[in-house]
XYZ file of C-alpha atoms in Angstrom:
582
model
C -29.407 -8.247 15.618
C -29.509 -9.648 12.094
C -32.074 -12.321 11.226
C -30.784 -15.848 10.802
C -29.555 -16.277 7.218
C -31.272 -18.844 5.024
C -29.645 -22.195 4.346
C -26.914 -22.117 1.733
C -25.298 -24.633 -0.559
C -23.993 -27.954 0.769
C -20.536 -28.283 2.262
C -17.666 -27.533 -0.081
C -15.347 -30.106 -1.553
C -13.040 -31.984 0.793
C -9.739 -30.544 -0.358
C -6.931 -31.282 2.070
C -4.114 -29.864 -0.034
C -1.902 -27.020 1.102
C -0.645 -24.285 -1.224
C 2.413 -25.618 -3.050
C 4.787 -23.182 -1.361
C 3.748 -24.481 2.084
C 3.446 -28.219 1.404
C 7.168 -28.744 2.022
C 6.781 -27.110 5.446
C 3.865 -29.253 6.620
C 6.105 -30.812 9.275
C 6.664 -27.327 10.734
C 2.994 -26.387 10.538
C 1.845 -29.571 12.270
C 4.693 -30.761 14.518
C 4.273 -33.793 16.779
C 5.482 -33.333 20.356
C 7.355 -36.108 22.121
C 6.207 -37.605 25.412
C 8.885 -35.634 27.245
C 7.731 -32.401 25.604
C 4.091 -33.111 26.454
C 5.084 -33.581 30.095
C 6.861 -30.206 30.044
C 3.621 -28.584 28.894
C 1.387 -30.097 31.557
C 2.154 -27.406 34.139
C 0.716 -24.780 31.773
C -2.690 -26.375 31.188
C -5.643 -28.367 32.442
C -6.681 -31.815 31.209
C -10.215 -31.945 29.771
C -12.284 -34.611 28.039
C -14.626 -34.270 25.046
C -17.109 -36.860 23.767
C -17.152 -38.101 20.204
C -18.546 -35.473 17.820
C -18.339 -32.597 20.320
C -17.369 -29.297 18.729
C -14.214 -28.368 20.634
C -13.608 -25.172 18.654
C -16.175 -23.017 16.871
C -15.006 -20.451 14.322
C -15.752 -16.883 15.361
C -16.766 -17.899 18.881
C -14.218 -19.977 20.787
C -11.354 -18.116 22.426
C -8.562 -20.265 23.774
C -4.801 -20.545 23.810
C -3.705 -23.994 22.681
C -5.158 -27.497 22.914
C -2.750 -30.441 22.941
C -4.325 -33.783 22.048
C -3.503 -36.551 24.543
C -5.935 -39.216 23.292
C -8.338 -39.445 20.362
C -8.243 -36.961 17.499
C -9.473 -33.408 16.792
C -10.540 -32.739 13.181
C -9.698 -29.161 12.107
C -11.565 -27.519 9.223
C -11.653 -24.086 7.656
C -15.020 -22.353 7.953
C -16.238 -19.204 6.218
C -19.452 -18.171 7.971
C -21.606 -19.202 4.988
C -21.631 -22.827 6.062
C -18.753 -23.975 3.847
C -16.287 -26.281 5.571
C -12.990 -27.581 4.187
C -10.833 -30.112 6.075
C -7.307 -29.044 6.997
C -5.939 -31.815 9.206
C -6.586 -34.032 12.223
C -4.579 -33.583 15.410
C -3.634 -36.847 17.106
C -1.612 -37.427 20.258
C 1.146 -34.855 20.658
C -0.316 -32.444 18.090
C -1.895 -29.116 18.985
C -4.475 -26.606 17.795
C -4.021 -22.811 17.482
C -2.699 -20.102 15.158
C -1.471 -16.550 15.816
C -4.892 -15.242 16.966
C -4.686 -17.459 20.010
C -1.608 -15.686 21.392
C -3.949 -12.853 22.348
C -7.084 -14.916 22.971
C -8.961 -13.823 19.873
C -11.689 -15.992 18.316
C -10.499 -18.990 16.338
C -10.852 -19.014 12.548
C -11.404 -22.770 12.324
C -13.760 -25.446 13.608
C -12.476 -28.367 15.647
C -14.508 -31.527 16.261
C -13.712 -34.481 18.515
C -13.147 -37.749 16.656
C -13.691 -40.485 19.197
C -13.318 -39.867 22.914
C -10.800 -37.037 23.247
C -8.536 -36.195 26.162
C -6.675 -32.911 25.763
C -4.491 -30.427 27.597
C -6.162 -27.019 27.369
C -3.803 -24.049 27.741
C -5.159 -20.503 28.198
C -3.835 -17.546 26.116
C -1.919 -16.148 29.104
C -0.357 -19.530 29.810
C 0.449 -20.016 26.119
C 2.430 -16.769 26.181
C 4.149 -17.885 29.371
C 4.919 -21.228 27.753
C 6.578 -19.858 24.608
C 8.792 -17.635 26.771
C 9.664 -20.136 29.508
C 10.242 -23.093 27.169
C 12.471 -21.416 24.562
C 13.076 -24.351 22.210
C 9.481 -25.540 22.356
C 8.285 -21.955 22.095
C 10.224 -21.455 18.871
C 8.596 -24.501 17.260
C 5.137 -23.532 18.462
C 5.305 -19.903 17.308
C 6.650 -20.958 13.906
C 3.700 -23.341 13.543
C 1.215 -20.632 14.518
C 2.619 -18.209 11.937
C 2.686 -20.795 9.140
C -0.908 -21.788 9.862
C -2.031 -18.186 9.437
C -0.027 -17.975 6.201
C -1.767 -21.153 5.052
C -5.205 -19.642 5.676
C -4.224 -16.486 3.784
C -2.776 -18.432 0.856
C -5.882 -20.604 0.672
C -8.188 -17.543 0.856
C -10.155 -19.254 3.587
C -11.207 -18.437 7.116
C -11.976 -14.930 8.236
C -14.825 -12.847 6.800
C -16.545 -13.184 3.427
C -16.994 -9.895 1.541
C -19.866 -9.732 -0.931
C -20.078 -6.885 -3.455
C -20.150 -6.185 -7.179
C -16.718 -6.418 -8.762
C -14.718 -3.173 -8.496
C -16.815 -1.560 -5.751
C -14.830 1.210 -4.018
C -15.586 0.099 -0.457
C -14.713 -3.479 -1.352
C -11.150 -2.415 -2.142
C -10.927 -0.422 1.102
C -12.071 -3.335 3.272
C -9.816 -5.798 1.438
C -6.886 -3.456 1.969
C -7.689 -3.203 5.681
C -7.834 -6.984 6.067
C -4.731 -7.648 3.980
C -2.722 -5.026 5.857
C -3.623 -6.772 9.110
C -2.748 -10.238 7.820
C -6.329 -11.522 7.851
C -7.575 -14.169 5.417
C -10.803 -13.369 3.636
C -12.932 -14.366 0.658
C -14.504 -12.054 -1.928
C -17.694 -13.100 -3.751
C -19.462 -11.294 -6.602
C -23.259 -11.803 -6.467
C -23.389 -11.633 -10.263
C -21.357 -14.839 -10.605
C -21.582 -16.674 -7.265
C -24.761 -18.488 -6.233
C -24.162 -18.270 -2.475
C -23.529 -14.534 -2.719
C -26.680 -14.103 -4.794
C -28.737 -16.051 -2.238
C -27.349 -13.900 0.568
C -28.248 -10.695 -1.304
C -31.763 -11.921 -2.034
C -32.244 -12.421 1.701
C -30.726 -9.120 2.929
C -31.764 -6.945 -0.028
C -28.804 -4.515 0.179
C -29.405 -0.992 -1.127
C -26.788 1.166 -2.885
C -25.310 2.273 0.471
C -25.218 -1.248 1.938
C -22.335 -2.669 -0.120
C -20.276 -4.616 0.687
C -21.966 -7.197 2.849
C -19.527 -8.755 5.304
C -20.162 -12.224 6.702
C -18.167 -12.608 9.924
C -16.700 -15.971 10.944
C -19.505 -16.395 13.480
C -22.104 -16.116 10.685
C -23.360 -12.607 11.499
C -23.810 -10.282 8.514
C -22.929 -6.591 8.470
C -23.932 -4.087 5.810
C -21.122 -1.805 4.588
C -19.223 -2.103 7.883
C -16.641 0.432 8.961
C -13.125 -0.791 9.638
C -13.954 -0.633 13.356
C -17.076 -2.787 12.961
C -15.116 -5.324 10.943
C -12.307 -5.211 13.499
C -14.718 -5.971 16.340
C -16.249 -8.975 14.588
C -12.741 -10.419 14.124
C -11.409 -9.593 17.579
C -8.830 -7.149 16.182
C -10.505 -4.405 18.208
C -10.977 -5.709 21.769
C -13.090 -4.108 24.457
C -10.724 -1.816 26.341
C -11.184 -1.270 30.068
C -11.326 2.441 30.858
C -10.480 1.819 34.518
C -7.254 -0.046 33.772
C -4.005 1.941 34.001
C -1.349 0.751 31.548
C 2.340 1.310 32.139
C 2.715 2.357 28.499
C 0.232 3.409 25.846
C 1.824 3.353 22.401
C -0.024 5.447 19.803
C 0.913 4.084 16.400
C 1.959 0.523 15.571
C 4.525 1.211 12.876
C 8.099 -0.102 13.201
C 8.947 2.354 16.003
C 5.754 1.662 17.972
C 6.064 -2.091 17.546
C 9.671 -1.936 18.755
C 8.589 -0.100 21.902
C 5.775 -2.598 22.411
C 8.087 -5.610 22.077
C 10.864 -4.280 24.318
C 8.532 -2.845 26.969
C 6.406 -5.998 27.010
C 9.473 -8.239 27.254
C 10.600 -6.267 30.311
C 7.339 -6.823 32.172
C 5.584 -3.509 31.496
C 1.889 -3.587 30.639
C 1.503 -2.182 27.123
C -1.454 -1.074 25.036
C -0.679 -0.337 21.373
C -3.210 1.625 19.322
C -3.301 2.128 15.566
C -5.872 3.749 13.347
C -5.557 1.325 10.435
C -3.003 -1.509 10.545
C 0.205 -2.616 12.196
C 3.415 -1.792 10.339
C 2.515 1.748 9.311
C 3.766 3.037 5.967
C 6.769 0.714 6.139
C 4.442 -2.275 5.732
C 3.640 -1.041 2.211
C 7.287 -1.423 1.127
C 7.636 -4.265 -1.347
C 11.211 -4.967 -0.277
C 13.531 -3.397 2.310
C 17.143 -4.223 1.453
C 19.105 -1.934 3.767
C 17.774 -3.255 7.096
C 20.485 -4.885 9.201
C 20.415 -8.669 9.228
C 18.463 -9.210 6.003
C 21.070 -9.314 3.228
C 18.551 -10.568 0.662
C 15.915 -8.074 1.786
C 12.540 -8.487 3.439
C 9.156 -7.063 2.577
C 7.770 -4.412 4.884
C 4.712 -6.570 5.479
C 6.786 -9.571 6.554
C 8.919 -7.479 8.899
C 5.862 -5.859 10.458
C 4.067 -9.198 10.740
C 6.933 -10.756 12.666
C 7.100 -7.782 15.018
C 3.336 -7.962 15.552
C 3.560 -11.618 16.570
C 6.470 -10.789 18.893
C 4.395 -8.106 20.583
C 1.539 -10.555 21.182
C 4.007 -13.128 22.493
C 5.043 -10.677 25.224
C 1.458 -9.890 26.203
C 1.013 -6.557 24.444
C -2.641 -5.642 23.830
C -2.921 -4.362 20.256
C -6.145 -2.564 19.269
C -6.868 -1.961 15.561
C -8.466 0.214 14.328
C -8.348 2.511 17.343
C -7.571 6.061 16.176
C -6.471 8.449 18.921
C -8.486 11.679 18.900
C -7.147 13.563 21.922
C -4.312 13.424 24.458
C -5.334 14.581 27.942
C -2.431 15.769 30.098
C -4.064 17.879 32.819
C -4.564 14.812 34.986
C -2.522 11.801 35.973
C -2.469 9.051 34.863
C -2.380 10.457 31.337
C -5.378 9.715 29.136
C -5.827 9.006 25.445
C -9.315 9.601 24.115
C -10.234 7.450 21.130
C -12.366 8.472 18.161
C -15.381 6.662 19.647
C -15.119 8.732 22.853
C -13.660 5.988 25.038
C -10.667 6.928 27.182
C -7.721 4.736 28.148
C -5.225 5.570 30.901
C -1.459 5.223 30.973
C 1.425 6.149 33.252
C 3.373 7.009 30.112
C 2.407 7.615 26.490
C 4.690 7.016 23.513
C 3.760 8.945 20.384
C 4.776 6.965 17.313
C 1.801 8.162 15.308
C 3.821 8.781 12.162
C 2.292 10.746 9.369
C -0.706 10.969 7.065
C -0.350 10.315 3.356
C 0.033 13.600 1.518
C -2.544 14.322 -1.163
C -1.874 16.574 -4.165
C -4.137 19.612 -4.601
C -6.527 18.053 -7.116
C -10.198 18.915 -6.701
C -11.655 15.461 -7.404
C -8.988 13.217 -5.886
C -11.268 11.850 -3.145
C -13.697 10.614 -5.809
C -11.132 8.150 -7.140
C -9.429 6.954 -3.947
C -9.622 3.172 -4.027
C -10.881 3.316 -7.628
C -7.741 4.407 -9.424
C -5.870 6.452 -6.783
C -3.778 4.475 -4.292
C -1.334 5.412 -1.530
C 0.376 2.025 -1.216
C 1.191 -0.894 -3.500
C 0.285 -4.263 -2.029
C -0.460 -7.441 -3.941
C -4.121 -6.402 -4.077
C -3.299 -3.229 -6.019
C -0.702 -5.047 -8.105
C -3.313 -7.587 -9.226
C -5.368 -4.721 -10.655
C -2.486 -3.562 -12.851
C -1.945 -6.613 -15.030
C -1.705 -5.690 -18.727
C -1.990 -1.989 -17.839
C 0.269 1.043 -17.768
C 0.338 2.872 -14.443
C 1.654 6.160 -13.077
C 3.630 6.362 -9.849
C 4.288 9.785 -8.346
C 7.256 10.244 -5.993
C 11.009 9.948 -5.801
C 11.780 8.585 -2.329
C 12.800 5.075 -1.308
C 9.204 3.938 -0.838
C 8.376 5.147 -4.338
C 11.393 3.309 -5.753
C 10.478 0.053 -4.035
C 6.879 0.356 -5.218
C 7.942 1.107 -8.797
C 10.114 -2.004 -8.992
C 7.366 -4.118 -7.420
C 4.659 -2.829 -9.778
C 6.928 -3.286 -12.785
C 6.594 -7.025 -12.213
C 2.844 -6.783 -12.833
C 2.101 -3.746 -15.026
C 3.173 -3.465 -18.653
C 4.797 -0.107 -17.892
C 5.362 2.122 -14.861
C 5.657 5.851 -15.469
C 7.565 7.447 -12.551
C 6.636 11.106 -12.238
C 8.772 13.544 -10.198
C 8.967 17.331 -10.063
C 12.752 17.410 -9.650
C 15.494 16.761 -12.168
C 16.452 13.300 -10.871
C 16.423 10.753 -8.068
C 19.949 11.110 -6.677
C 19.081 13.475 -3.827
C 16.001 11.561 -2.622
C 16.588 7.845 -3.239
C 19.186 5.256 -2.214
C 21.672 4.455 -4.967
C 20.864 0.718 -5.042
C 17.246 1.525 -5.895
C 18.244 4.023 -8.566
C 20.390 1.362 -10.232
C 17.559 -1.147 -10.058
C 15.105 1.304 -11.637
C 17.580 1.986 -14.459
C 17.907 -1.742 -15.036
C 14.132 -2.306 -15.213
C 13.091 -1.840 -18.836
C 9.414 -1.104 -18.224
C 10.012 1.792 -15.803
C 10.182 5.227 -17.434
C 11.217 8.296 -15.409
C 9.508 11.620 -16.164
C 11.357 14.542 -14.558
C 10.032 18.103 -14.003
C 6.516 16.642 -14.280
C 3.351 16.670 -12.183
C -0.302 15.710 -12.450
C -2.595 18.587 -13.402
C -5.963 16.862 -13.704
C -7.780 13.592 -13.051
C -10.550 12.437 -15.371
C -13.124 9.747 -14.772
C -16.672 8.897 -13.774
C -18.580 6.932 -11.138
C -16.841 3.747 -12.267
C -13.376 5.111 -11.493
C -10.354 6.898 -12.904
C -10.123 6.973 -16.711
C -7.245 9.320 -17.487
C -4.636 11.774 -16.244
C -3.214 15.032 -17.603
C 0.508 15.571 -17.026
C 2.431 18.828 -17.310
C 6.156 19.332 -17.830
C 6.969 22.308 -15.627
C 10.146 23.130 -17.553
C 8.658 23.210 -21.063
C 5.002 23.840 -20.220
C 3.912 20.932 -22.423
C 0.812 19.011 -21.321
C -0.096 15.428 -22.183
C -3.233 13.323 -21.643
C -2.586 9.719 -20.585
C -5.185 6.936 -20.697
C -4.097 5.533 -17.343
C -6.561 4.093 -14.828
C -4.172 3.502 -11.883
C -2.140 6.195 -10.136
C 0.062 5.480 -7.102
C 0.962 8.446 -4.894
C 4.182 8.281 -2.859
C 4.730 11.992 -2.323
C 5.549 12.004 1.362
C 3.422 12.591 4.397
C 2.486 15.233 6.962
C 2.978 14.649 10.715
C -0.077 13.247 12.431
C -0.078 15.720 15.327
C -3.292 17.737 14.929
C -4.923 15.803 17.774
C -2.295 16.879 20.359
C -3.315 20.538 20.636
C -5.232 20.236 23.917
C -2.228 18.729 25.672
C 0.416 21.331 24.893
C 2.914 18.941 23.314
C 5.357 21.269 21.615
C 5.843 20.880 17.856
C 8.129 22.625 15.369
C 6.822 24.885 12.556
C 6.254 21.836 10.324
C 4.206 20.059 12.997
C 6.819 17.481 14.094
C 7.149 16.843 17.831
C 10.095 18.358 19.688
C 11.923 16.171 22.193
C 14.880 16.368 24.560
C 17.034 19.470 24.217
C 14.783 20.811 21.443
C 11.979 21.403 23.929
C 11.870 25.032 25.040
C 12.573 25.530 28.714
C 9.621 27.897 29.001
C 7.256 25.167 27.847
C 8.780 22.714 30.310
C 8.334 25.074 33.257
C 4.730 25.788 32.295
C 3.884 22.100 32.170
C 5.553 21.349 35.501
C 3.743 24.241 37.204
C 0.355 23.273 35.766
C 0.581 19.521 36.395
C 1.095 17.074 39.204
C 4.438 15.772 38.016
C 7.617 15.862 40.121
C 9.198 19.313 39.795
C 12.680 18.088 40.580
C 12.770 15.778 37.571
C 16.282 15.631 36.068
C 17.190 16.949 32.629
C 14.638 15.974 30.034
C 15.239 12.586 28.438
C 16.308 12.596 24.802
C 12.965 11.287 23.512
C 10.667 13.007 26.039
C 8.380 15.757 24.859
C 7.486 19.024 26.607
C 4.930 17.061 28.650
C 6.456 14.806 31.331
C 5.738 11.152 30.694
C 4.930 11.707 27.023
C 7.594 10.521 24.570
C 7.886 10.761 20.782
C 9.701 8.401 18.432
C 9.946 7.608 14.747
C 8.846 9.729 11.812
C 6.644 12.021 13.915
C 9.615 13.223 15.992
C 11.373 16.419 14.898
C 14.873 15.700 13.646
C 14.383 11.947 13.332
C 15.938 9.948 10.515
C 13.077 8.758 8.322
C 14.224 5.155 8.040
C 12.796 1.893 9.388
C 16.002 1.033 11.249
C 16.101 4.455 12.919
C 12.485 4.115 14.073
C 13.127 0.656 15.506
C 16.214 1.972 17.304
C 14.276 4.816 18.906
C 11.493 2.393 19.832
C 14.004 0.318 21.787
C 15.834 3.318 23.234
C 12.706 4.939 24.669
C 11.983 1.968 26.955
C 14.936 2.750 29.245
C 13.717 6.347 29.454
C 10.236 5.114 30.369
C 11.732 3.047 33.196
C 13.597 6.121 34.455
C 10.442 8.235 34.391
C 8.378 5.613 36.227
C 11.113 5.270 38.845
C 10.978 9.043 39.476
C 7.264 9.045 40.290
C 6.007 9.124 43.888
C 5.002 5.670 45.076
C 1.368 6.755 45.343
C 1.105 7.606 41.639
């Protein structure tokens, strides 16, 4: 337990303004329900009363679904754990509280106080999910409001945890990236310039290994927390019941895994989705996807993943982040997935959509500069670091092309470095044309990085080599973005006997060797008269593989989403083939 922090500065200014890009959508963020619509909601909740001044919602503590005001008013304010409160709005009759966290019953990010005697309809998280499905038109309006409210918190940099660290600290970037990737608002304070941060540091006396300090919404303070510790304080990482048996455990919440989660959840299956870092996978790092069906003007990978994540919660999927899978156990049934912390979860089926790990070039000191000059994705956080700078981007695939165009809007120049003689064989033609039309992108062919130079403060320079001429060049570049592909994330499957190809990708369907199938049937408790292996089933009955990790898959977002939907019918078929007692 941490000691109680000392008192901080008085309440912040009473700023009720929304970011300019959301002000025009205030009516969607804070809709007013008609009397008829309120009556339709009554069957989903319970009427409660709160006295004047009672705190109805407490940031970081209260878990609820939705509260509809019937009489009186509820004042909603942002709260940051340091005691700073900023008014957002007041909900009168027909208005409701909640944002996307409440779809899964996670702690609220705001405070809510009764103004006058309040009568309200309190709806639980489970009933809120039932409501948005059963009442389609109302559900659409409610979910849109929940999403826009989260966007408002992110745009205002308010709510969520407060990170305190010296400017440029390596772990600060890593935690910010984790929060941003998971769509969580947060505030960053530098103790050298902010009085509240300085007061906090004087109280906790952090040593060199204690940065950053993280102030959770409930006011607790953690020193240099891991992603898992930060996830727990936000409710991103729930307590998982080891005794519960899920119909489907999805390992990896990229586009393929999210698709499985949405379709399986919508069909009434109980689903647990696990991911080691953030929903959306590598696709979420794409600045703009323009060849995905239905989005003629394109959509960012983060926006696409965020919508899918909300859909999954809407259908009751339990998403745990960060929850890295460490071992798949197949010699018993139900199947088990052991997590990195030793906990085991059980499932009747397991879908492997665990994707790949970012590939690192063979440079001795690369780990020293990760997060301090070496980056594997290009979000707005990284882009903000590149203003008035030249940067290097290594890679020639679609993700590299999208990142190059995105970074070109922030950096003075983007040097694209590839080992081949061009982009035609590795990148979509529309991206090639866009790169050619962007004046501050320069392509360097037959080139690779030979050396990284820097110190404890970060990367200071890079040596490049032209492999055709042998010429070497030193570049005073402090930011390098690596988009050089990825290796399949299958090392943790060895104990289970899931068959992989020579490159480590998982075999499925007809690619599975018959000898491996027979061995698994003879060693396990699965039905031996199971029909021909399903197209996406691995060598282990009940274990499926989809997306980038599957051998022979098309490495595209649309292909992963298609396989994520397709596998659900195969899961139903497998479950139907099991003995009733299983």
